[in-house]
PDB file of C-alpha atoms in Angstrom:
ATOM      1  CA  MET A   1      69.937 -26.674 140.049  1.00  0.00           C
ATOM      2  CA  GLN A   2      68.964 -28.023 143.787  1.00  0.00           C
ATOM      3  CA  LYS A   3      69.470 -27.460 147.238  1.00  0.00           C
ATOM      4  CA  ARG A   4      68.305 -29.094 150.480  1.00  0.00           C
ATOM      5  CA  CYS A   5      64.943 -28.245 151.866  1.00  0.00           C
ATOM      6  CA  HIS A   6      64.096 -28.016 155.293  1.00  0.00           C
ATOM      7  CA  CYS A   7      62.572 -31.251 155.760  1.00  0.00           C
ATOM      8  CA  GLY A   8      65.692 -33.092 154.100  1.00  0.00           C
ATOM      9  CA  ASP A   9      64.439 -33.853 150.797  1.00  0.00           C
ATOM     10  CA  ILE A  10      65.961 -31.886 147.550  1.00  0.00           C
ATOM     11  CA  MET A  11      64.365 -28.559 146.239  1.00  0.00           C
ATOM     12  CA  LYS A  12      64.786 -28.126 142.516  1.00  0.00           C
ATOM     13  CA  MET A  13      64.954 -24.923 141.013  1.00  0.00           C
ATOM     14  CA  LYS A  14      62.424 -24.216 137.918  1.00  0.00           C
ATOM     15  CA  LEU A  15      61.507 -21.025 136.292  1.00  0.00           C
ATOM     16  CA  ARG A  16      58.008 -20.052 137.521  1.00  0.00           C
ATOM     17  CA  THR A  17      55.263 -17.500 137.174  1.00  0.00           C
ATOM     18  CA  VAL A  18      54.781 -15.283 140.648  1.00  0.00           C
ATOM     19  CA  ILE A  19      51.495 -13.623 141.022  1.00  0.00           C
ATOM     20  CA  TYR A  20      51.250 -10.172 143.053  1.00  0.00           C
ATOM     21  CA  SER A  21      48.424  -9.214 144.358  1.00  0.00           C
ATOM     22  CA  GLY A  22      46.119 -11.163 142.329  1.00  0.00           C
ATOM     23  CA  LYS A  23      46.656  -8.907 139.412  1.00  0.00           C
ATOM     24  CA  VAL A  24      50.159  -9.017 138.287  1.00  0.00           C
ATOM     25  CA  GLU A  25      51.886 -11.852 136.779  1.00  0.00           C
ATOM     26  CA  ILE A  26      55.751 -12.221 137.050  1.00  0.00           C
ATOM     27  CA  ASP A  27      57.110 -14.865 134.227  1.00  0.00           C
ATOM     28  CA  ASN A  28      60.187 -16.771 134.358  1.00  0.00           C
ATOM     29  CA  VAL A  29      61.026 -16.310 138.161  1.00  0.00           C
ATOM     30  CA  PRO A  30      63.716 -18.538 139.250  1.00  0.00           C
ATOM     31  CA  ILE A  31      62.039 -20.882 142.055  1.00  0.00           C
ATOM     32  CA  TYR A  32      63.220 -23.469 144.393  1.00  0.00           C
ATOM     33  CA  SER A  33      60.455 -26.158 144.815  1.00  0.00           C
ATOM     34  CA  CYS A  34      60.436 -29.082 147.186  1.00  0.00           C
ATOM     35  CA  SER A  35      58.119 -31.969 145.858  1.00  0.00           C
ATOM     36  CA  ALA A  36      57.762 -33.687 149.636  1.00  0.00           C
ATOM     37  CA  CYS A  37      56.685 -31.153 151.446  1.00  0.00           C
ATOM     38  CA  SER A  38      55.409 -28.503 149.141  1.00  0.00           C
ATOM     39  CA  ARG A  39      57.827 -25.436 150.321  1.00  0.00           C
ATOM     40  CA  SER A  40      58.859 -23.389 147.892  1.00  0.00           C
ATOM     41  CA  GLU A  41      61.687 -20.051 147.930  1.00  0.00           C
ATOM     42  CA  VAL A  42      62.577 -17.456 145.590  1.00  0.00           C
ATOM     43  CA  PHE A  43      66.213 -17.982 144.453  1.00  0.00           C
ATOM     44  CA  PRO A  44      68.176 -15.965 146.758  1.00  0.00           C
ATOM     45  CA  GLU A  45      70.503 -14.270 143.861  1.00  0.00           C
ATOM     46  CA  VAL A  46      67.100 -12.745 142.327  1.00  0.00           C
ATOM     47  CA  LYS A  47      65.148 -12.084 145.770  1.00  0.00           C
ATOM     48  CA  PRO A  48      66.336  -8.411 145.903  1.00  0.00           C
ATOM     49  CA  ASP A  49      65.241  -7.290 142.348  1.00  0.00           C
ATOM     50  CA  LEU A  50      62.008  -9.280 142.747  1.00  0.00           C
ATOM     51  CA  THR A  51      61.236  -7.456 146.127  1.00  0.00           C
ATOM     52  CA  GLY A  52      62.189  -4.257 144.368  1.00  0.00           C
ATOM     53  CA  LEU A  53      60.057  -4.635 141.594  1.00  0.00           C
ATOM     54  CA  ILE A  54      56.966  -5.438 143.794  1.00  0.00           C
ATOM     55  CA  ALA A  55      57.717  -2.598 146.244  1.00  0.00           C
ATOM     56  CA  GLN A  56      57.505   0.054 142.777  1.00  0.00           C
ATOM     57  CA  LEU A  57      54.382  -1.878 141.811  1.00  0.00           C
ATOM     58  CA  GLY A  58      52.719  -0.555 145.167  1.00  0.00           C
ATOM     59  CA  ALA A  59      49.588  -1.969 147.012  1.00  0.00           C
ATOM     60  CA  SER A  60      47.072  -1.609 144.030  1.00  0.00           C
ATOM     61  CA  PRO A  61      48.755  -2.274 141.065  1.00  0.00           C
ATOM     62  CA  SER A  62      47.064  -2.599 137.700  1.00  0.00           C
ATOM     63  CA  LYS A  63      46.653  -5.862 135.649  1.00  0.00           C
ATOM     64  CA  GLN A  64      50.054  -6.616 133.856  1.00  0.00           C
ATOM     65  CA  THR A  65      52.526  -9.205 132.923  1.00  0.00           C
ATOM     66  CA  PHE A  66      56.016  -8.813 133.469  1.00  0.00           C
ATOM     67  CA  LEU A  67      59.135 -10.925 132.342  1.00  0.00           C
ATOM     68  CA  PHE A  68      61.536 -11.154 135.192  1.00  0.00           C
ATOM     69  CA  ASN A  69      64.190 -11.964 133.094  1.00  0.00           C
ATOM     70  CA  GLU A  70      64.172  -8.634 131.334  1.00  0.00           C
ATOM     71  CA  CYS A  71      65.030  -6.951 134.094  1.00  0.00           C
ATOM     72  CA  ASN A  72      67.157  -9.560 136.194  1.00  0.00           C
ATOM     73  CA  GLU A  73      70.785 -10.885 134.834  1.00  0.00           C
ATOM     74  CA  TRP A  74      70.283 -14.118 136.707  1.00  0.00           C
ATOM     75  CA  ALA A  75      67.059 -14.693 135.614  1.00  0.00           C
ATOM     76  CA  ASP A  76      67.883 -14.261 132.047  1.00  0.00           C
ATOM     77  CA  LEU A  77      70.885 -16.374 132.343  1.00  0.00           C
ATOM     78  CA  LEU A  78      69.070 -19.032 133.676  1.00  0.00           C
ATOM     79  CA  VAL A  79      65.940 -18.863 130.978  1.00  0.00           C
ATOM     80  CA  GLU A  80      68.927 -19.135 128.315  1.00  0.00           C
ATOM     81  CA  ALA A  81      70.217 -22.141 129.795  1.00  0.00           C
ATOM     82  CA  SER A  82      66.817 -23.378 130.317  1.00  0.00           C
ATOM     83  CA  GLY A  83      66.313 -23.908 126.643  1.00  0.00           C
ATOM     84  CA  ASP A  84      62.712 -25.306 126.129  1.00  0.00           C
ATOM     85  CA  ARG A  85      62.542 -26.858 129.586  1.00  0.00           C
ATOM     86  CA  LYS A  86      61.587 -25.149 132.682  1.00  0.00           C
ATOM     87  CA  GLN A  87      64.557 -26.409 134.625  1.00  0.00           C
ATOM     88  CA  PRO A  88      68.156 -24.550 133.633  1.00  0.00           C
ATOM     89  CA  ASP A  89      70.979 -26.998 132.861  1.00  0.00           C
ATOM     90  CA  THR A  90      73.878 -26.246 135.272  1.00  0.00           C
ATOM     91  CA  SER A  91      76.648 -26.611 132.776  1.00  0.00           C
ATOM     92  CA  ALA A  92      75.258 -24.342 130.605  1.00  0.00           C
ATOM     93  CA  ILE A  93      74.598 -21.862 133.510  1.00  0.00           C
ATOM     94  CA  GLU A  94      78.536 -21.814 134.009  1.00  0.00           C
ATOM     95  CA  ARG A  95      79.528 -21.174 130.461  1.00  0.00           C
ATOM     96  CA  LEU A  96      76.800 -18.418 130.263  1.00  0.00           C
ATOM     97  CA  ILE A  97      78.092 -16.517 133.092  1.00  0.00           C
ATOM     98  CA  GLY A  98      81.411 -16.390 131.729  1.00  0.00           C
ATOM     99  CA  GLU A  99      80.008 -15.223 128.392  1.00  0.00           C
ATOM    100  CA  ARG A 100      77.717 -12.285 129.844  1.00  0.00           C
ATOM    101  CA  VAL A 101      80.660 -11.013 132.331  1.00  0.00           C
ATOM    102  CA  ASN A 102      82.881 -10.747 129.519  1.00  0.00           C
ATOM    103  CA  SER A 103      79.914  -9.278 127.182  1.00  0.00           C
ATOM    104  CA  LEU A 104      78.968  -6.599 129.816  1.00  0.00           C
ATOM    105  CA  LEU A 105      82.545  -5.856 130.619  1.00  0.00           C
ATOM    106  CA  ASP A 106      82.813  -4.642 126.887  1.00  0.00           C
ATOM    107  CA  LEU A 107      79.746  -2.534 126.694  1.00  0.00           C
ATOM    108  CA  MET A 108      81.046  -1.094 130.032  1.00  0.00           C
ATOM    109  CA  LEU A 109      84.245  -0.138 128.306  1.00  0.00           C
ATOM    110  CA  LEU A 110      82.082   1.356 125.111  1.00  0.00           C
ATOM    111  CA  ALA A 111      79.887   3.248 127.552  1.00  0.00           C
ATOM    112  CA  GLN A 112      82.869   4.576 129.521  1.00  0.00           C
ATOM    113  CA  SER A 113      84.149   5.703 125.815  1.00  0.00           C
ATOM    114  CA  LEU A 114      81.142   7.172 124.853  1.00  0.00           C
ATOM    115  CA  ASP A 115      80.809   8.943 128.673  1.00  0.00           C
ATOM    116  CA  ASP A 116      77.347   7.529 128.682  1.00  0.00           C
ATOM    117  CA  GLN A 117      76.486   7.613 132.721  1.00  0.00           C
ATOM    118  CA  ASP A 118      73.200   6.260 132.323  1.00  0.00           C
ATOM    119  CA  TRP A 119      74.493   3.205 130.422  1.00  0.00           C
ATOM    120  CA  MET A 120      77.450   2.586 132.524  1.00  0.00           C
ATOM    121  CA  ALA A 121      75.276   2.662 135.350  1.00  0.00           C
ATOM    122  CA  ASP A 122      72.776   0.118 133.905  1.00  0.00           C
ATOM    123  CA  ILE A 123      75.689  -2.383 132.909  1.00  0.00           C
ATOM    124  CA  SER A 124      77.159  -1.805 136.557  1.00  0.00           C
ATOM    125  CA  LYS A 125      73.886  -3.012 137.966  1.00  0.00           C
ATOM    126  CA  ARG A 126      73.686  -6.217 135.478  1.00  0.00           C
ATOM    127  CA  LEU A 127      77.141  -7.136 136.707  1.00  0.00           C
ATOM    128  CA  SER A 128      76.469  -6.530 140.265  1.00  0.00           C
ATOM    129  CA  GLN A 129      73.447  -8.840 139.815  1.00  0.00           C
ATOM    130  CA  ILE A 130      75.306 -11.641 138.365  1.00  0.00           C
ATOM    131  CA  SER A 131      77.701 -11.015 141.043  1.00  0.00           C
ATOM    132  CA  ARG A 132      75.109 -12.609 143.815  1.00  0.00           C
ATOM    133  CA  ARG A 133      76.439 -15.702 143.845  1.00  0.00           C
ATOM    134  CA  SER A 134      75.965 -18.759 145.792  1.00  0.00           C
ATOM    135  CA  MET A 135      75.387 -21.346 143.326  1.00  0.00           C
ATOM    136  CA  HIS A 136      73.408 -24.742 144.813  1.00  0.00           C
ATOM    137  CA  THR A 137      74.161 -27.459 142.855  1.00  0.00           C
TER     138      THR A 137
END
């Protein structure tokens, strides 16, 4: 996955570790990086959840590590599509998106039949994360 950088070169997406406040490591964050000008930017689809996580940590967090893919569906799909590499396979992502949406919709039906409001809210949040979509290839 890639997009055009402001410098005109191509930015490639990789799963990286973001360090917040020198103490918190957030692993598996999708980041676009340009090898020509060294510019980096967070994958737009995950940015709201990353900023939300950082806001929850506060100004003086304790030393800790997070796997971002455990709290964001896009990051989880990209980790799965990456396999052993740090760069996701675009064709695998498309296939995984369809499978994940179908799986979440099945879970939503089950949660509704059990009238489990918390579970339904969690599934709805995950579906909304996946729906943030402006794939750059």
